Coordinates of C-alpha atoms and ligand atoms in Angstrom, one line a residue:
X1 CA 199.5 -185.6 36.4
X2 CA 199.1 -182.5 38.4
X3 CA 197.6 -184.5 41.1
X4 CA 199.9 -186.4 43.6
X5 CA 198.5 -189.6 45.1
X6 CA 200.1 -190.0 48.4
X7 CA 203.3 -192.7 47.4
X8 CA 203.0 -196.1 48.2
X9 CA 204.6 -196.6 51.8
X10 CA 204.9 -199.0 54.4
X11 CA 201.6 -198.8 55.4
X12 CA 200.6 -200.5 52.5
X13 CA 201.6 -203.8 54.3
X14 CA 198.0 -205.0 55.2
X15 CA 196.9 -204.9 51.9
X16 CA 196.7 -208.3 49.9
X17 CA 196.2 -209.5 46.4
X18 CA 193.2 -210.3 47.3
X19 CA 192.1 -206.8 48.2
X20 CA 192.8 -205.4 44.8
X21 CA 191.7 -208.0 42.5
X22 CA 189.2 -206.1 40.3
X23 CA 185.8 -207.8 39.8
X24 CA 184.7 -208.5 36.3
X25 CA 181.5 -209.4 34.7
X26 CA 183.0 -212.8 32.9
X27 CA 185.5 -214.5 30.7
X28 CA 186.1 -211.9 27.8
X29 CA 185.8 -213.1 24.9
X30 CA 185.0 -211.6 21.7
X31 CA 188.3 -209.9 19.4
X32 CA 188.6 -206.7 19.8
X33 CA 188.0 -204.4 16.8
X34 CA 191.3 -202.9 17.4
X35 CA 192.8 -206.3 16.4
X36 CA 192.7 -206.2 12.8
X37 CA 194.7 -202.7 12.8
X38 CA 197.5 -203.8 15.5
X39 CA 197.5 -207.7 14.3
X40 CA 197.7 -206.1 10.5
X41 CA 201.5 -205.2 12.1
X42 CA 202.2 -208.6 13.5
X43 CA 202.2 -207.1 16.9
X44 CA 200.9 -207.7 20.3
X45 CA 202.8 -206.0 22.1
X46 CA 200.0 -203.4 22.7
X47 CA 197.6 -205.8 24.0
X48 CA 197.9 -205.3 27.9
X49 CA 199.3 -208.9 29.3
X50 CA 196.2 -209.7 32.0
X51 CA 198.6 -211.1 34.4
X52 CA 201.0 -208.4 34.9
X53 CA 200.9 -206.0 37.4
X54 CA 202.1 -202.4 38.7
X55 CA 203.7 -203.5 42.0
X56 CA 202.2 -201.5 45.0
X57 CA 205.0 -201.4 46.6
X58 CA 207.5 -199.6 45.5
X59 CA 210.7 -198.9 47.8
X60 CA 212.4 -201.1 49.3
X61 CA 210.8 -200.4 53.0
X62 CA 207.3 -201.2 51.4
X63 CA 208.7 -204.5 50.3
X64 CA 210.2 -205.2 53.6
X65 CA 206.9 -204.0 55.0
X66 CA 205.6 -206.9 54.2
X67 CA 207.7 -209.1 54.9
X68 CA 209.0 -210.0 51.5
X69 CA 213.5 -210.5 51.0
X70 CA 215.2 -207.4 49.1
X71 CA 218.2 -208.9 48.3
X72 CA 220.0 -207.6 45.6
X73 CA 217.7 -206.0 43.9
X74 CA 218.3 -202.7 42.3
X75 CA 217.2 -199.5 44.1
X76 CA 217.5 -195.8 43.2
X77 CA 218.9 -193.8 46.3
X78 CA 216.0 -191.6 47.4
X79 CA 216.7 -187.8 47.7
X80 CA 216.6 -185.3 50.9
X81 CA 218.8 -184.1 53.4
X82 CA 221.2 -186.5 55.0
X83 CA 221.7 -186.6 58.7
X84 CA 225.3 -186.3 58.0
X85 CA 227.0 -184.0 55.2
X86 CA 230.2 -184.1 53.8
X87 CA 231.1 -180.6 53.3
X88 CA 231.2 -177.5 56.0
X89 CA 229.0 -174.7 55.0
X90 CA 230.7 -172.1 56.1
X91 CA 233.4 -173.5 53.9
X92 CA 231.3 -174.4 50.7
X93 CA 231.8 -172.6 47.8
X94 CA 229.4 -173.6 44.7
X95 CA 228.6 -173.0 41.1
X96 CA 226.0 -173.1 38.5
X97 CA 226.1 -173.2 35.4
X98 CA 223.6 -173.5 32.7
X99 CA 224.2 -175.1 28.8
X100 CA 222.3 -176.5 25.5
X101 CA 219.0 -174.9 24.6
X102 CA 216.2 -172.8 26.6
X103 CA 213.7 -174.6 28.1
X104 CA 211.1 -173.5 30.5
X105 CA 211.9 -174.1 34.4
X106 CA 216.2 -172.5 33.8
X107 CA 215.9 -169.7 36.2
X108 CA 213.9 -171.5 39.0
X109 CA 216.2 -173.9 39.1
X110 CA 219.0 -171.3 39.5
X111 CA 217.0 -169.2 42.2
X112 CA 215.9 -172.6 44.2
X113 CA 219.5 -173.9 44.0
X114 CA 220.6 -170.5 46.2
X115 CA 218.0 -170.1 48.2
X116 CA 218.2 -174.1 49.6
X117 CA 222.5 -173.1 49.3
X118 CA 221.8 -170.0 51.4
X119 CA 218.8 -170.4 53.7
X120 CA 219.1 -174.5 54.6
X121 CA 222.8 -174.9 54.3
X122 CA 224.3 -171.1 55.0
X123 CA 226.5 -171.6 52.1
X124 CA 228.4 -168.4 51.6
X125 CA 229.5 -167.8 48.2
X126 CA 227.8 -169.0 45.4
X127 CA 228.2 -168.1 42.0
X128 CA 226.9 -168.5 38.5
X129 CA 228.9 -169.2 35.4
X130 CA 228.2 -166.9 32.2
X131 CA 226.8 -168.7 28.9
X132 CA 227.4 -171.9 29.3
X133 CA 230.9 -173.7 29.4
X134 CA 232.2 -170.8 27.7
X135 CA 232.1 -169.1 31.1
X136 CA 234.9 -171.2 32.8
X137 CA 237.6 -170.0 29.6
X138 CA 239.5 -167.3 30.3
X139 CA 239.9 -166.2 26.6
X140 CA 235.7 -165.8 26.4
X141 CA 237.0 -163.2 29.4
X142 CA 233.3 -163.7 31.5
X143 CA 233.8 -163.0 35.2
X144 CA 231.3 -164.7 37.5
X145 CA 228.2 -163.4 38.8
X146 CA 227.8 -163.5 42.2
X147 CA 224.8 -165.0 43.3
X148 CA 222.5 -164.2 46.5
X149 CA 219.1 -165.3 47.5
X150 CA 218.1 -161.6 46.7
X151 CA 219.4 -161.6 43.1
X152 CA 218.2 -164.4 41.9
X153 CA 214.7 -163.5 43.6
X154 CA 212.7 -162.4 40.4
X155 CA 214.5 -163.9 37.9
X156 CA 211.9 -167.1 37.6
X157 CA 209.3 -164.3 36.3
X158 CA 211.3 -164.8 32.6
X159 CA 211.8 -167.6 30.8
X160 CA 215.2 -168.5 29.5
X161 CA 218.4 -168.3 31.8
X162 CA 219.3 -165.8 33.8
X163 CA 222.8 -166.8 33.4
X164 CA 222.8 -167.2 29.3
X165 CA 223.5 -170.4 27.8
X166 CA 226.2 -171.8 24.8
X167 CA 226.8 -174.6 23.2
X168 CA 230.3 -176.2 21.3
X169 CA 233.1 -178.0 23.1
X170 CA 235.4 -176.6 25.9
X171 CA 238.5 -178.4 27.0
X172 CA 237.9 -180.2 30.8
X173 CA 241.2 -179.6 31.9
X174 CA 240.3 -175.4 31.5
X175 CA 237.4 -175.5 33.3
X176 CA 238.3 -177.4 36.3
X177 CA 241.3 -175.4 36.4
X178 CA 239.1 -172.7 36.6
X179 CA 237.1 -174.2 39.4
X180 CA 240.4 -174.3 40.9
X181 CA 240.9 -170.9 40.5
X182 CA 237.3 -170.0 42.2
X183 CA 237.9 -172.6 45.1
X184 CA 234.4 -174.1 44.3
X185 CA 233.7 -177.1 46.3
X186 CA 230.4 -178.3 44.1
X187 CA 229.1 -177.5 40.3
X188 CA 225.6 -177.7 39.6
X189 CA 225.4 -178.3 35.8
X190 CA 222.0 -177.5 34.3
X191 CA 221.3 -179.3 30.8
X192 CA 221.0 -181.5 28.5
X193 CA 222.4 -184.7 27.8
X194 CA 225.6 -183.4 26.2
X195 CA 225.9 -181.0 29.1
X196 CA 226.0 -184.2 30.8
X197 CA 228.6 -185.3 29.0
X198 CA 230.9 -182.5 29.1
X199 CA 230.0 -183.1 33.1
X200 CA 231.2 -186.2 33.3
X201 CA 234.4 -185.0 31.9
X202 CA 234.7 -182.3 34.3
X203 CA 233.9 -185.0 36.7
X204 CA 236.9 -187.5 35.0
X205 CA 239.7 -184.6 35.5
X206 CA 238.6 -183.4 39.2
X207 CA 239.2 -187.7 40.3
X208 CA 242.5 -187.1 38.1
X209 CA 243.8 -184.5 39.8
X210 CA 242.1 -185.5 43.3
X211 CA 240.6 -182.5 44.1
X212 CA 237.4 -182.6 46.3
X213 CA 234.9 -180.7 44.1
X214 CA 231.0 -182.4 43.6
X215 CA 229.7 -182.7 40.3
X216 CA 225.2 -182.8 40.3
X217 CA 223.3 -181.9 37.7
X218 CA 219.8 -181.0 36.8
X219 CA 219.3 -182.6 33.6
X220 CA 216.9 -180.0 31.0
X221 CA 215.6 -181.5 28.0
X222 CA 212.2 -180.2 27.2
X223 CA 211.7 -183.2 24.7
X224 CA 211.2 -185.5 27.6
X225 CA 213.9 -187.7 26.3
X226 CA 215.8 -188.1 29.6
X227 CA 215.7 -191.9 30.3
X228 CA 214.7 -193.5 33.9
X229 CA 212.9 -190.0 34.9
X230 CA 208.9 -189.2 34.7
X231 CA 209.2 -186.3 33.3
X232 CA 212.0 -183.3 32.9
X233 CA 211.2 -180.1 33.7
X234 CA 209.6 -177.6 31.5
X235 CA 207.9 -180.3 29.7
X236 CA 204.5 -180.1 30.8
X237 CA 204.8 -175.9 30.6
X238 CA 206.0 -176.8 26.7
X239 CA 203.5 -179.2 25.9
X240 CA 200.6 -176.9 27.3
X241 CA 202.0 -174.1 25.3
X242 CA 201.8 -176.3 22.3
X243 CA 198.5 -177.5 22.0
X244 CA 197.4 -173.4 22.4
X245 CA 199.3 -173.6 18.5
X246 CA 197.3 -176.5 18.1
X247 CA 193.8 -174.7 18.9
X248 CA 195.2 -171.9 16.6
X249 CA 195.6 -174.0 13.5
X250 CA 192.5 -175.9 14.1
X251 CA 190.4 -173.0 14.4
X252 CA 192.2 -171.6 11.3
X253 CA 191.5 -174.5 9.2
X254 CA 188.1 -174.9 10.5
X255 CA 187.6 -170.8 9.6
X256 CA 187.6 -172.0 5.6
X257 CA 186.8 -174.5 3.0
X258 CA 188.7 -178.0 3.3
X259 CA 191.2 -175.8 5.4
X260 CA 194.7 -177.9 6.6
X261 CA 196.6 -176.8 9.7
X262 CA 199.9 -178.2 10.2
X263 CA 201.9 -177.5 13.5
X264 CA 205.8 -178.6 13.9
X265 CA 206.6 -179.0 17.4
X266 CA 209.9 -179.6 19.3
X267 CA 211.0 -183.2 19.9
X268 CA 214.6 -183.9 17.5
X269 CA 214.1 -188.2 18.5
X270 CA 211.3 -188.2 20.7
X271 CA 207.5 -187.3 19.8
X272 CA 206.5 -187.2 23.7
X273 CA 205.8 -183.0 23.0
X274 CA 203.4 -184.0 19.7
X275 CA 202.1 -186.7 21.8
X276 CA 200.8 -184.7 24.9
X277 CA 200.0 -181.6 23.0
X278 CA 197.9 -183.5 20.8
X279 CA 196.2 -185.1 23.4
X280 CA 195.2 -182.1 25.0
X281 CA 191.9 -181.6 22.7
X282 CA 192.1 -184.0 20.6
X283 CA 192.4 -181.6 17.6
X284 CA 194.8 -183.7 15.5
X285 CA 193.6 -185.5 12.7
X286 CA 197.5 -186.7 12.4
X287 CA 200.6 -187.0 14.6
X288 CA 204.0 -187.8 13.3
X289 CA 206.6 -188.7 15.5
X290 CA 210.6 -189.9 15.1
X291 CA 209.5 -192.9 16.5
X292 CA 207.5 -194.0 13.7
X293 CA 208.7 -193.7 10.0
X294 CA 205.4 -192.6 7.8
X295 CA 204.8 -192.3 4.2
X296 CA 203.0 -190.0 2.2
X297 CA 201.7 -191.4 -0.4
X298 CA 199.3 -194.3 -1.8
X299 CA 196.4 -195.4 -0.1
X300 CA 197.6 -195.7 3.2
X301 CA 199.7 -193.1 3.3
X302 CA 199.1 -189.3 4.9
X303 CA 198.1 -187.6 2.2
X304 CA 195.1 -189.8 1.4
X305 CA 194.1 -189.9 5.0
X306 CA 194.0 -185.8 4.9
X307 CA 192.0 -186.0 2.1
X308 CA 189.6 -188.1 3.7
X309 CA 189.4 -186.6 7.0
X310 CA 188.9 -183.2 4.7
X311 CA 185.9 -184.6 2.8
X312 CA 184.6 -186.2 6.0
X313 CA 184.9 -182.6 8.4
X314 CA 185.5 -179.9 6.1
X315 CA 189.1 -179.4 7.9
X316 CA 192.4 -181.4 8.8
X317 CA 195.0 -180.9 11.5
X318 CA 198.3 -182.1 11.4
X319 CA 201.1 -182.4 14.0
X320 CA 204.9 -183.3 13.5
X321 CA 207.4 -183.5 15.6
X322 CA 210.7 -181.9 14.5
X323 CA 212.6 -185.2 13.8
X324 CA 210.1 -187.2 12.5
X325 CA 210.2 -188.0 8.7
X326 CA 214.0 -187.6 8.4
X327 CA 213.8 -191.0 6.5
X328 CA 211.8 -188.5 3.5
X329 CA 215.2 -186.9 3.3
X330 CA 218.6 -187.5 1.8
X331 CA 220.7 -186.8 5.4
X332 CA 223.7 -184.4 4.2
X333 CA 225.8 -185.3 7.6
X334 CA 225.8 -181.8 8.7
X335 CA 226.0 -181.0 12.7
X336 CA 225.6 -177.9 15.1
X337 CA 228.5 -176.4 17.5
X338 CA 227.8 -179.3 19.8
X339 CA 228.2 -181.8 17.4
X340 CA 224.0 -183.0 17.3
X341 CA 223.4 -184.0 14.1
X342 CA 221.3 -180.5 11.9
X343 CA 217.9 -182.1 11.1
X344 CA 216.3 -181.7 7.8
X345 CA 213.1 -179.2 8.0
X346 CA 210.3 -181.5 7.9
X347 CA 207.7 -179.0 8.2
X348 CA 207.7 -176.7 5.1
X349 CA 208.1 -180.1 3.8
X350 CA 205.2 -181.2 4.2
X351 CA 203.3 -177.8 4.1
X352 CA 205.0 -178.3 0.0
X353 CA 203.6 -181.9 -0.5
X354 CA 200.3 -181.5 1.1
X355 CA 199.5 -178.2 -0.6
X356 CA 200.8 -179.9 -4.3
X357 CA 198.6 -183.2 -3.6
X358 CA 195.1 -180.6 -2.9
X359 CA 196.1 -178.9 -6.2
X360 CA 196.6 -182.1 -8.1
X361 CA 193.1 -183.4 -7.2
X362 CA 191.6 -179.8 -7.5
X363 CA 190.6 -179.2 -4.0
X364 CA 190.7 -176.2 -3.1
X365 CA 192.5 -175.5 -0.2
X366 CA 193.8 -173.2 2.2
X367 CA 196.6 -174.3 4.5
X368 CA 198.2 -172.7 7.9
X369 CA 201.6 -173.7 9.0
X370 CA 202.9 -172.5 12.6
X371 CA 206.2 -173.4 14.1
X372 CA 206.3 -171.8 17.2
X373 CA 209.1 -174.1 19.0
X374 CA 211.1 -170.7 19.6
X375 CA 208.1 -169.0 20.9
X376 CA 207.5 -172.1 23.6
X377 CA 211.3 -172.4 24.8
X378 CA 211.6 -169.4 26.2
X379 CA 208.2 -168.9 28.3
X380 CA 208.5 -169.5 32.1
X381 CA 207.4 -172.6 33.8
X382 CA 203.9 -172.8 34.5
X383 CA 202.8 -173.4 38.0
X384 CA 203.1 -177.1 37.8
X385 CA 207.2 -176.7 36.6
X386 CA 208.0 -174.4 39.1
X387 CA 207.2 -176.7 42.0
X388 CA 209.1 -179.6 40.4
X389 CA 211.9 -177.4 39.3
X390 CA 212.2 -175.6 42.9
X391 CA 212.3 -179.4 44.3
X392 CA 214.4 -180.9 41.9
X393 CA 217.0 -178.0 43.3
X394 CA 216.5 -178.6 46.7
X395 CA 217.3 -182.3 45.9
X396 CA 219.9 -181.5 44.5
X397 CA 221.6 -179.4 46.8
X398 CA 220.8 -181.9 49.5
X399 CA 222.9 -184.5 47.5
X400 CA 225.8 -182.2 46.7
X401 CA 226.1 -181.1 50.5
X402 CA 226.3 -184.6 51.4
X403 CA 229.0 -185.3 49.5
X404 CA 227.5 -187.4 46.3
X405 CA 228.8 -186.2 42.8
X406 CA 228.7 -187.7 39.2
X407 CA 225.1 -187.7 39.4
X408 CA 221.5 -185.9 38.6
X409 CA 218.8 -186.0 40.5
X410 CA 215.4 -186.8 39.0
X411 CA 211.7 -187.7 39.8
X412 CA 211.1 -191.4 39.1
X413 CA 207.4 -193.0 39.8
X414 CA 207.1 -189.6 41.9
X415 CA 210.0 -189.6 43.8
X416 CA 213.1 -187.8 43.9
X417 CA 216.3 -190.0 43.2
X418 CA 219.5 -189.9 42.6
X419 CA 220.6 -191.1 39.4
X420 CA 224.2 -191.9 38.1
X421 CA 225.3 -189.1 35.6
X422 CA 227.0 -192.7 33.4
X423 CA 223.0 -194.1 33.5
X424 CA 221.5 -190.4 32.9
X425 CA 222.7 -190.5 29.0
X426 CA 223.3 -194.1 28.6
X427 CA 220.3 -194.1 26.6
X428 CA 217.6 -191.4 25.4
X429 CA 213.8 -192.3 25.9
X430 CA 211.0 -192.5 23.5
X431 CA 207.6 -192.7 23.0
X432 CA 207.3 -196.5 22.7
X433 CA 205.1 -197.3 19.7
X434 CA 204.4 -200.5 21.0
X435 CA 203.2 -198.6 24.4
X436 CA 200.0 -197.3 25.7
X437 CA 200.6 -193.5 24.9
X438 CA 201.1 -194.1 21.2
X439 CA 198.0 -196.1 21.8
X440 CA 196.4 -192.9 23.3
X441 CA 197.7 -191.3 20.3
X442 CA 195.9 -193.4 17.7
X443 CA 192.9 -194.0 19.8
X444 CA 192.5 -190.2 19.8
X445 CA 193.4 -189.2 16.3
X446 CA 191.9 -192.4 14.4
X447 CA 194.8 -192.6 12.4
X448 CA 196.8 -195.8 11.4
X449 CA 199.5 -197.1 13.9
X450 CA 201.9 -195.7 11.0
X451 CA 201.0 -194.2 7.2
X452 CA 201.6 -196.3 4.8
X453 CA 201.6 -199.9 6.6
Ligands
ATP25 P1 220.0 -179.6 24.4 O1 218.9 -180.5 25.0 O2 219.6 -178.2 24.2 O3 220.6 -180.2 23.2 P2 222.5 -180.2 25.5 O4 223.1 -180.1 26.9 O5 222.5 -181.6 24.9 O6 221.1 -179.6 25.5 P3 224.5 -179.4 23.6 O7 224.6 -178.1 22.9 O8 224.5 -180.6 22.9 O9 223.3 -179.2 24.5 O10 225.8 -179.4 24.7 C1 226.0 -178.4 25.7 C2 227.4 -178.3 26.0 O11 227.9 -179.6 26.3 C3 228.2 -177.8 24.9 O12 229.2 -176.9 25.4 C4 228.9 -179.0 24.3 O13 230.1 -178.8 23.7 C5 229.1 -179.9 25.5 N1 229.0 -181.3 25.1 C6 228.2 -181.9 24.2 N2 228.4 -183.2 24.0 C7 229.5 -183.4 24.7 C8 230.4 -184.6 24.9 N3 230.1 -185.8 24.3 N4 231.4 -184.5 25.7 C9 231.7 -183.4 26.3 N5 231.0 -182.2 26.2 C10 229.9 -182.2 25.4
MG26 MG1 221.4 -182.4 23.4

């Protein structure tokens, strides 16, 4: 992932079918051992289809490359500066503002989208917002900070957001009236997907009132659960970060007889954190994900596979994702500031039930639970995130300059698009259990494709 083969481009034209076919030794033949476990679910959907492909081409100047019609088919608009822009920098005004919950990458994204304001464009005045939409309402009484390619400078050393952060509803009609008041010409929003949705409402009374004010985000989710994108930023720093909790437990469980380790990790509807972290050293005896519902008990269940795994090694690691399980629980209906439905704790949970299924069968036992989602949030991006976050900026201060609005820029198949804000949170993505990393998943932890059949 950290490696970047060079994108499929028009050169690609002279290559055929033929020069990719793979060879094989013969017909294939015998069932696959797997088959049992994923036919057991009346599935086949993991089985790889033998005639599809991954196109090689993958823009539509590689398709007209070689030759082949384009037609109507749909096309993400690739990022980058345009030849023509749409507003005067000298005139431009613009403003960030950052919302929802930390996640690493915040403050490079801030510094890269003044420097590329500053340096590329000569924008004069930009300025940052104070915690969130809160900063645009006069009653909260936040006064703007004034951003410069100086100030910002450092700030990517720390996690979190240099310009704080806030969640709860604001009304649309305040803060445009406030970007009014500023004479911005282009908000960057920075968050998640209801961020996004306050965005597009920002976005819905700038076209009512006909003002001429750009609307991009940079959409932060460190659960990965932005659909169309690769990946969102911060999620590779958060999942590296994770499986070091990972290595702690194990070696903790591993440090004493038939020790458990149980790690809850971020991810409120998708396990793509639990999935990569787990990955990383192949540690887990378990992952549990929102995905896929599990049960606990009888035969097939977690508990008996723990106790296994602990007879078989001496230890057992387990990994759940914050949202998984929530079918174990009566839901009360309860919901934060935002509105995003309050999860039921699914970790001390199961610390409870493992621990009282060890007594019952008089196994000694000592377990170690570690939540350290807070602790993972707010590190800085790793090496890796910073590049993507200062590029995902630059993108999207390219876009904004040329006019575009209503839209976040992301990184699909590697490159840098512009996606419709409408699109962005039309739907969330998940770790597909019928797809290849769940498959990953199971290959590396043994377990069943789900507890309890
Ligand atoms: P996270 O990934 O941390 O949840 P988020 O952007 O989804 O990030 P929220 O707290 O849900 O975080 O929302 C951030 C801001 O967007 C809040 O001020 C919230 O009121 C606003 N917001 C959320 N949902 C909507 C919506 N449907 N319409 C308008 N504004 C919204
Ligand atoms: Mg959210």
């Amino acid at each position: 992932m950290t490696s970047e083969p060079t994108p499929a481009t028009p050169q690609n034209g002279h290559i055929t079918a033929e020069d990719l076919r793979i060879a094989t030794l013969g017909a294939a033949r015998i069932t696959s051992p797997l088959a049992p476990l994923l036919d057991a679910r009346r599935t086949t959907e993991h089985y790889v289809d033998t005639h599809d492909r991954v196109l090689l081409d993958d823009t539509a100047a590689g398709l007209e490359a070689r030759g082949l019609p384009i037609g109507d088919l749909p096309g993400l608009e690739p990022c980058g500066p345009r030849r023509e822009i749409y507003f005067d920098p000298s005139k431009t005004r613009a403003g960030i503002v950052t919302c929802g919950g930390l996640c690493p990458g915040l403050n490079d994204v801030i510094s890269g989208l003044v420097r590329t304001l500053t340096y590329h464009y000569g924008v004069r005045r930009v300025v940052g917002f104070r915690n969130g939409y809160q900063g645009f309402i006069s009653s909260y009484g936040y006064d703007v900070v004034e951003l410069t390619p100086e100030s910002v400078r450092d700030i990517p050393v720390d996690g979190g957001t240099a310009l704080g952060t806030s969640r709860g509803p604001q009304d649309p009609e305040e803060i445009v009236d406030a970007l009014e008041q500023t004479h911005l010409n282009i908000l960057f929003v920075i968050g998640g997907d209801g961020t996004l949705r306050g965005a597009m409402e920002i976005e819905r009374v700038i076209r009512e009132r006909n003002l001429r004010i750009a609307v991009v985000g940079i959409p932060k989710t460190i659960d990965n659960d932005i659909p169309y994108i690769d990946q969102s930023f911060g999620f590779q720093t958060a999942f590296s970060r994770a499986s070091e909790s990972i290595r702690a437990v194990t070696v903790e469980a591993k440090s004493t007889a038939n020790g458990v380790g149980l790690v809850k990790l971020m991810g409120r509807h998708s396990g793509f954190i639990a999935c990569y972290a787990s990955l990383v050293r192949s540690d887990a005896d378990a992952v549990l994900i929102p995905e896929v519902p599990f049960s606990l008990d009888g035969d097939t269940g977690l508990l008996a596979h723990l106790h296994r795994r602990v007879e078989q090694r001496g230890h057992a690691v387990v990994v759940v994702a914050e949202g998984a399980g929530q079918e174990l629980f009566d839901s009360d209906g309860a919901t934060d500031a935002s509105g995003n439905a309050r999860l039921s704790d699914v970790g001390p949970y199961l610390r409870e039930r493992i621990a009282e299924s060890f007594a019952e069968a008089g196994t000694e036992t000592s377990l170690r639970y570690i939540d350290p989602s807070y602790a993972i949030r707010s590190v800085p991006a790793n090496p890796y995130d910073s590049v993507y976050t200062v590029r995902l900026s630059q993108a999207a201060v390219h876009a904004a300059m040329s006019g575009r609005t209503a839209m976040v820029v992301g990184r699909v198949r590697r490159r840098f698009v512009h996606i419709p804000m409408a699109l962005a949170v039309s739907r969330r993505n998940q770790v597909d259990p019928h797809g290849d990393l769940w498959m990953a998943v199971l290959e590396s932890t043994g377990q069943p494709w789900r507890f309890g059949g």
